[in-house]
PDB file of C-alpha atoms in Angstrom:
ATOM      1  CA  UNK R  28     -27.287  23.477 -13.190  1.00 48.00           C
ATOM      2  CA  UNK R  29     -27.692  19.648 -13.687  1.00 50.00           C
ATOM      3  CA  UNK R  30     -24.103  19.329 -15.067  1.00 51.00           C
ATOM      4  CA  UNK R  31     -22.638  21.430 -12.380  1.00 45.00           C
ATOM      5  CA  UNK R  32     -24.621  18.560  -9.909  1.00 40.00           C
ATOM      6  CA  UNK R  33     -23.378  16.009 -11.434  1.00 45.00           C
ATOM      7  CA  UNK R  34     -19.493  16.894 -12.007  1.00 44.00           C
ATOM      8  CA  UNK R  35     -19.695  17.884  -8.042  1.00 44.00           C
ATOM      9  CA  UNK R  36     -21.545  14.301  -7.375  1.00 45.00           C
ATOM     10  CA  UNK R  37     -18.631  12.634  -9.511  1.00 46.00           C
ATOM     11  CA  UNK R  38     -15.619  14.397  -7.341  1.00 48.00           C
ATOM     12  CA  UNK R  39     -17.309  13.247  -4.016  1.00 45.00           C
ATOM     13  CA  UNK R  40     -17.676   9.857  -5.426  1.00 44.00           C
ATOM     14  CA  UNK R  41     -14.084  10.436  -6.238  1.00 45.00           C
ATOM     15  CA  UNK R  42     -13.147  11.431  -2.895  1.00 45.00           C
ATOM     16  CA  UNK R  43     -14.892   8.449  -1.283  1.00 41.00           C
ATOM     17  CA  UNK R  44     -12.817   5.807  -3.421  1.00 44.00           C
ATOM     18  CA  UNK R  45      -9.761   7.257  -2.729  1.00 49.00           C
ATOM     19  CA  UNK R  46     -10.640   7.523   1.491  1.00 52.00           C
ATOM     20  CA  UNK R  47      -8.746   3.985   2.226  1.00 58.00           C
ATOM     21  CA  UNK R  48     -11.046   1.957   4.071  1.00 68.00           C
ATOM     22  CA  UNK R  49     -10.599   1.323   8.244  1.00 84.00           C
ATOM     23  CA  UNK R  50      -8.510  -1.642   8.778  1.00 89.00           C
ATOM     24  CA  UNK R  51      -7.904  -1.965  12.510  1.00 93.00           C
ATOM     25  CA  UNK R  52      -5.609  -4.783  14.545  1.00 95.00           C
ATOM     26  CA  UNK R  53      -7.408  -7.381  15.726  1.00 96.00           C
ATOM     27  CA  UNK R  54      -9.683  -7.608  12.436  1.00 97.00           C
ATOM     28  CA  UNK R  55      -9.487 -11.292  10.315  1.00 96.00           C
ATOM     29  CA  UNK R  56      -7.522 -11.593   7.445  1.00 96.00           C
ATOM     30  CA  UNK R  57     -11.273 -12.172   5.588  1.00 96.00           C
ATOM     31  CA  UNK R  58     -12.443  -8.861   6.956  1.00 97.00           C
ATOM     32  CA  UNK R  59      -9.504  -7.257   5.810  1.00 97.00           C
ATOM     33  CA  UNK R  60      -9.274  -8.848   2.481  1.00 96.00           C
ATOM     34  CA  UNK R  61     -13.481  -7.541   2.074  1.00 96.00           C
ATOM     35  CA  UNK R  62     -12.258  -4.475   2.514  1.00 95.00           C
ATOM     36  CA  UNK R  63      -9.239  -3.968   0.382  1.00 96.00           C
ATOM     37  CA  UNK R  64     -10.006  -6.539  -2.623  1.00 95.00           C
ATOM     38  CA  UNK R  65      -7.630  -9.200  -3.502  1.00 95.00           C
ATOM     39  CA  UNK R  66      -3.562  -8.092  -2.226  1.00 96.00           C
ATOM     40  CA  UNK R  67      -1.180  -7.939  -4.898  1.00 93.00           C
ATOM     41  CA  UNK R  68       1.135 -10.768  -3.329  1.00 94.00           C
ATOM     42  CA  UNK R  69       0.827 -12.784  -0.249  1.00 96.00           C
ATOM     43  CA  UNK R  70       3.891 -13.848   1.545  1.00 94.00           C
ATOM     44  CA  UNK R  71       4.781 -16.308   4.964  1.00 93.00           C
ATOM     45  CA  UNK R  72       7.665 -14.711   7.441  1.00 90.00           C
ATOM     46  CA  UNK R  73       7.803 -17.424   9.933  1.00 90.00           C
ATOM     47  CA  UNK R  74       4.024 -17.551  11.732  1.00 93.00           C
ATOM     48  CA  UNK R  75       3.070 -14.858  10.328  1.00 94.00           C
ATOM     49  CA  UNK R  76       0.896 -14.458   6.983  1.00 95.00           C
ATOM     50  CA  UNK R  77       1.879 -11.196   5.054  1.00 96.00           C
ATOM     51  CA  UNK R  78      -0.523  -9.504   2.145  1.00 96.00           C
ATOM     52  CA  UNK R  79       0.702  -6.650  -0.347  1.00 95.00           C
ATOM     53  CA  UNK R  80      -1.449  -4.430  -1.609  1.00 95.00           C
ATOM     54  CA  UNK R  81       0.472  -2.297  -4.287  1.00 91.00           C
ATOM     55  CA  UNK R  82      -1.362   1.330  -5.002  1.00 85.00           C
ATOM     56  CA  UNK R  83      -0.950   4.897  -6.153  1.00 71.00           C
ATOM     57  CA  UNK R  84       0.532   6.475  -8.734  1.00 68.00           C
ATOM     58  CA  UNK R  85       3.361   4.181 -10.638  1.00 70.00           C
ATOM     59  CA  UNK R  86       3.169   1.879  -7.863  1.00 77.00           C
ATOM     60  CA  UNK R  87       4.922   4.295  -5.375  1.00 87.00           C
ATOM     61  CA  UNK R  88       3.156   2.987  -2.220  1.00 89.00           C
ATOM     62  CA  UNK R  89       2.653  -0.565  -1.017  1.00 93.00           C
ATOM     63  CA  UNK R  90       0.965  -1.231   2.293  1.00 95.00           C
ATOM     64  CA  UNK R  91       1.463  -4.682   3.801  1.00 95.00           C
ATOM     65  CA  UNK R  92      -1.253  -6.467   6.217  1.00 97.00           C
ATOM     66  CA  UNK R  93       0.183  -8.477   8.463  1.00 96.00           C
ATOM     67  CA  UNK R  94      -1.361 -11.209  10.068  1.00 97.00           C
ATOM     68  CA  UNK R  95      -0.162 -13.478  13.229  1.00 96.00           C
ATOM     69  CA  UNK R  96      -0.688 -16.979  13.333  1.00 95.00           C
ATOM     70  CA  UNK R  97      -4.260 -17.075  14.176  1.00 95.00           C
ATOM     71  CA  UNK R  98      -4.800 -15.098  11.402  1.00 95.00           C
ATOM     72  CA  UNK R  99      -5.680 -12.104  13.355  1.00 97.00           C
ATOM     73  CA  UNK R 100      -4.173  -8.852  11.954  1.00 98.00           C
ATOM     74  CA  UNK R 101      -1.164  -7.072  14.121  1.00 96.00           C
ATOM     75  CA  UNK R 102      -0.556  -4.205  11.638  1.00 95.00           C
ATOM     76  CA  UNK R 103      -1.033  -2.484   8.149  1.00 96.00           C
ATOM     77  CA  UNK R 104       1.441   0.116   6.742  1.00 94.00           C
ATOM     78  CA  UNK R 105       2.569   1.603   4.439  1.00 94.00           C
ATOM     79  CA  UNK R 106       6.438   0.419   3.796  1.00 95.00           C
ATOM     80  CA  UNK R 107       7.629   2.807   0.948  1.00 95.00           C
ATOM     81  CA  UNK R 108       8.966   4.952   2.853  1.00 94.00           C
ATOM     82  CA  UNK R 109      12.249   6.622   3.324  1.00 93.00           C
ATOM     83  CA  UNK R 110      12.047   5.862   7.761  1.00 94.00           C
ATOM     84  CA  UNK R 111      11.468   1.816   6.409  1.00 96.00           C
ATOM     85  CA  UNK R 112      14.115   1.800   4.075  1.00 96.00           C
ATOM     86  CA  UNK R 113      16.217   3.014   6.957  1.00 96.00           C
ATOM     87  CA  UNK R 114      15.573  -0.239   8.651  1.00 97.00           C
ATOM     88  CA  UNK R 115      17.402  -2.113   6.139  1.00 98.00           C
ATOM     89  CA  UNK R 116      20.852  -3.428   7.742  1.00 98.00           C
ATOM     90  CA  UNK R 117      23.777  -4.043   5.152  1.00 98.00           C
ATOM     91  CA  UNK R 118      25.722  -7.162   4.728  1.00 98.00           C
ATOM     92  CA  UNK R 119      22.531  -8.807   7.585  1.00 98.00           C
ATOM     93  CA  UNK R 120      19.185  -8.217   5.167  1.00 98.00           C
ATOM     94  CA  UNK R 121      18.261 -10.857   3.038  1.00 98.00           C
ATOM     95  CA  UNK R 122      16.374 -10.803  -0.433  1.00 97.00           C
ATOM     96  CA  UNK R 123      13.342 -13.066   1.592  1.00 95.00           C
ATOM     97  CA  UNK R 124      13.308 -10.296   3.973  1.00 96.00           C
ATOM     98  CA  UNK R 125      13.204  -7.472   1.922  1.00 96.00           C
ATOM     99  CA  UNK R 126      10.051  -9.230   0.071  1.00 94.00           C
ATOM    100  CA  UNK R 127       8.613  -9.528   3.247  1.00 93.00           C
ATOM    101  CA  UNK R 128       9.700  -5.943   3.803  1.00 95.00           C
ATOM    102  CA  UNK R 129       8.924  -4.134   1.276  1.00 95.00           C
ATOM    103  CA  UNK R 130       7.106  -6.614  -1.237  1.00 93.00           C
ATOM    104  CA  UNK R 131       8.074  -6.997  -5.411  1.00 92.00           C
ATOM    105  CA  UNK R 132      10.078  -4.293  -6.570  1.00 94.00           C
ATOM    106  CA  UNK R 133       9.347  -2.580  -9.660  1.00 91.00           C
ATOM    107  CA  UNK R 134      12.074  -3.585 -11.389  1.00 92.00           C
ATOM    108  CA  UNK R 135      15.048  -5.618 -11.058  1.00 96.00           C
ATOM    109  CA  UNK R 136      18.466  -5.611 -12.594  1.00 97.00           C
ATOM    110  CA  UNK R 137      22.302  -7.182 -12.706  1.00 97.00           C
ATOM    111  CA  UNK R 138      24.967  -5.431 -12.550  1.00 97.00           C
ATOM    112  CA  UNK R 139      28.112  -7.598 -13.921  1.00 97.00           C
ATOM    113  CA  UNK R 140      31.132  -5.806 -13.051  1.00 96.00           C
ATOM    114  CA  UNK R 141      30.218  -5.571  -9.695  1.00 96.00           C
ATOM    115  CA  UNK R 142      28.242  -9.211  -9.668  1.00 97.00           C
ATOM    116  CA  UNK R 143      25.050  -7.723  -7.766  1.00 98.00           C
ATOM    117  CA  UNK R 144      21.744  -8.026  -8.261  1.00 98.00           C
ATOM    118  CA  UNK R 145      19.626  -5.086  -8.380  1.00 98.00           C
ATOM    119  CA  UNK R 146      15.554  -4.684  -7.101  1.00 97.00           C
ATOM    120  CA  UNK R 147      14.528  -0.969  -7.551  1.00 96.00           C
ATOM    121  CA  UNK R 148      11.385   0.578  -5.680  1.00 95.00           C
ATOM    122  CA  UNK R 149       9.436   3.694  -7.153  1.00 94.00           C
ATOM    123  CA  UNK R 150       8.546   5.614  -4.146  1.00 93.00           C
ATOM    124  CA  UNK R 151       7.884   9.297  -2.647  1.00 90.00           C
ATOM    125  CA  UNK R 152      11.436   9.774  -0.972  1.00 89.00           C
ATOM    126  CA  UNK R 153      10.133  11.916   2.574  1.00 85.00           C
ATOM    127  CA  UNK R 154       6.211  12.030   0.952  1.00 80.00           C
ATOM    128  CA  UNK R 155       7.034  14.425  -1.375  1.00 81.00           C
ATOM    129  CA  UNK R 156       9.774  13.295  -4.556  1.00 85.00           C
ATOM    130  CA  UNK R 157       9.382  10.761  -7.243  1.00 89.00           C
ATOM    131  CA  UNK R 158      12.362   8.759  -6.046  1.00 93.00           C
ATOM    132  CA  UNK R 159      13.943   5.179  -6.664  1.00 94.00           C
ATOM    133  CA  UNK R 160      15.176   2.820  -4.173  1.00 96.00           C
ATOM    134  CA  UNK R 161      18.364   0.494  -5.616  1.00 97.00           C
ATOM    135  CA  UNK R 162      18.754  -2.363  -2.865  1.00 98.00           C
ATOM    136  CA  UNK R 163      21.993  -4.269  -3.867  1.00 98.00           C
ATOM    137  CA  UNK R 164      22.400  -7.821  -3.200  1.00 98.00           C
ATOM    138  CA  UNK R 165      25.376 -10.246  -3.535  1.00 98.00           C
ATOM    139  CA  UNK R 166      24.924 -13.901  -4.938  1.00 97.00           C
ATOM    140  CA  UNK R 167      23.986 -15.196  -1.486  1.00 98.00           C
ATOM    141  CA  UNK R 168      21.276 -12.910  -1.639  1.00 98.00           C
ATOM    142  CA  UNK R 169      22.424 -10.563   1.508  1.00 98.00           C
ATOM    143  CA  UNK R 170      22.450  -6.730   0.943  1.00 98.00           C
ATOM    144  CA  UNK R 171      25.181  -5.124   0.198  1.00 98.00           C
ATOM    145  CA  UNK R 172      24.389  -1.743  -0.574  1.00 97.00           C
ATOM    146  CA  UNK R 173      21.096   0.985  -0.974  1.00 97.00           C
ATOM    147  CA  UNK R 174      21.021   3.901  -3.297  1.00 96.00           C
ATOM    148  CA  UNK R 175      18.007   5.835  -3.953  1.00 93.00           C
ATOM    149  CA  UNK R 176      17.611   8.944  -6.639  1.00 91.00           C
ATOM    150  CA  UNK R 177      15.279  10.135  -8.746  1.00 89.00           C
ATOM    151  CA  UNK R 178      12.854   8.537 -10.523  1.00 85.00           C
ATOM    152  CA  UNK R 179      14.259   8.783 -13.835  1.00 75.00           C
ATOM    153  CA  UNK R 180      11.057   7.700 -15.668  1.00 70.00           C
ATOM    154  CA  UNK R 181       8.899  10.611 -13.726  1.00 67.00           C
ATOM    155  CA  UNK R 182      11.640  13.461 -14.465  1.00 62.00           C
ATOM    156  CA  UNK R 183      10.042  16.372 -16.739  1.00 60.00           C
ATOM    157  CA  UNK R 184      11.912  16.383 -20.115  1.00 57.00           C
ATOM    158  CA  UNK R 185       9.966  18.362 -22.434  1.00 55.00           C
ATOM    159  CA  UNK R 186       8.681  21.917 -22.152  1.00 52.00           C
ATOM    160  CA  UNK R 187       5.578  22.837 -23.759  1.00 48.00           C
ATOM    161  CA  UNK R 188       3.512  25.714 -23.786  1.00 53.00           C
ATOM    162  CA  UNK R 189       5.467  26.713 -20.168  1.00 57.00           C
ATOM    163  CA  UNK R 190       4.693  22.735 -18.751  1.00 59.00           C
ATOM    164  CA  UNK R 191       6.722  20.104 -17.896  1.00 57.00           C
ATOM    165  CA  UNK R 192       5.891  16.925 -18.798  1.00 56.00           C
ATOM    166  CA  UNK R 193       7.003  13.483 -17.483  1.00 57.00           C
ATOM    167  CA  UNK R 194       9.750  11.506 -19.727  1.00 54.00           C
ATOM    168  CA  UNK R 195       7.499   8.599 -19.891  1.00 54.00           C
ATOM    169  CA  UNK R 196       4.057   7.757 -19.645  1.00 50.00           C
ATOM    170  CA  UNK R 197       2.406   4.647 -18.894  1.00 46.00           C
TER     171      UNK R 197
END
């Protein structure tokens, strides 16, 4: 009986960790950072003071605090997401404001024939599929194309025993 306890002890604890603490507008960017730990990045766009936090599983989900210039907090989201990417305007987006966007990408890349640079972001495309944002950029640093697909690294590739299994593992 006092393993059952303690495995159903350890899945509420569980629970509770994974619950994202109550950040609210208005709060201080020290109340905020007590609550979330240290952000991942910190950026400035104009008055404002911007902090990442990256989280989930293979870094598919990054919510950004930002703060105004008293250092008071006007929102926290979560920016992975297929409605933000929307935002993004070819040939008018910058690289600088798809940091402050969307934060570091996962992974970057060049693509010489076509003399773009490449930042790819792991997210869930709608909530629901591993997916990969490609945000093109020419040498001025302006977008000049998006293309998202699967994420390639999270597609099963082996069968065994009737399971799928992911490509890679981390």
């Amino acid at each position: 009986m006092s393993i059952l306890l303690s495995c159903l002890l350890i899945g509420l604890t569980g629970c509770a960790v994974m619950r994202a603490p109550s950040i609210l507008p208005g709060q201080s960017e020290a109340e905020v950072v007590s609550a979330l730990g240290v952000p991942s990045a910190r950026y400035r766009d104009g008055d404002d003071s911007v902090l990442a936090y990256v989280r989930g599983p293979w870094g598919q989900q990054t919510y950004m605090a930002r703060f105004d210039a008293s250092g008071r907090l006007k929102a926290y989201e979560q920016v992975l997401t297929t409605q933000k990417f929307a935002t993004v305007k070819i040939g008018a987006t910058t690289q600088q404001d798809i940091l402050h966007m969307f934060g570091r990408p996962a992974e970057t890349s060049y693509l010489s024939l076509s003399d773009l640079t490449v930042w790819t972001y792991r997210y869930k495309e709608n909530g629901v599929w591993d997916s990969m944002m490609h945000v093109h950029f020419d040498r001025n640093g302006i977008v000049r194309k998006m293309m998202n697909g699967p994420d390639t690294w999270l597609e099963p590739r082996e069968e065994l025993l009737g399971h799928s299994f992911p490509r890679h593992v981390r």
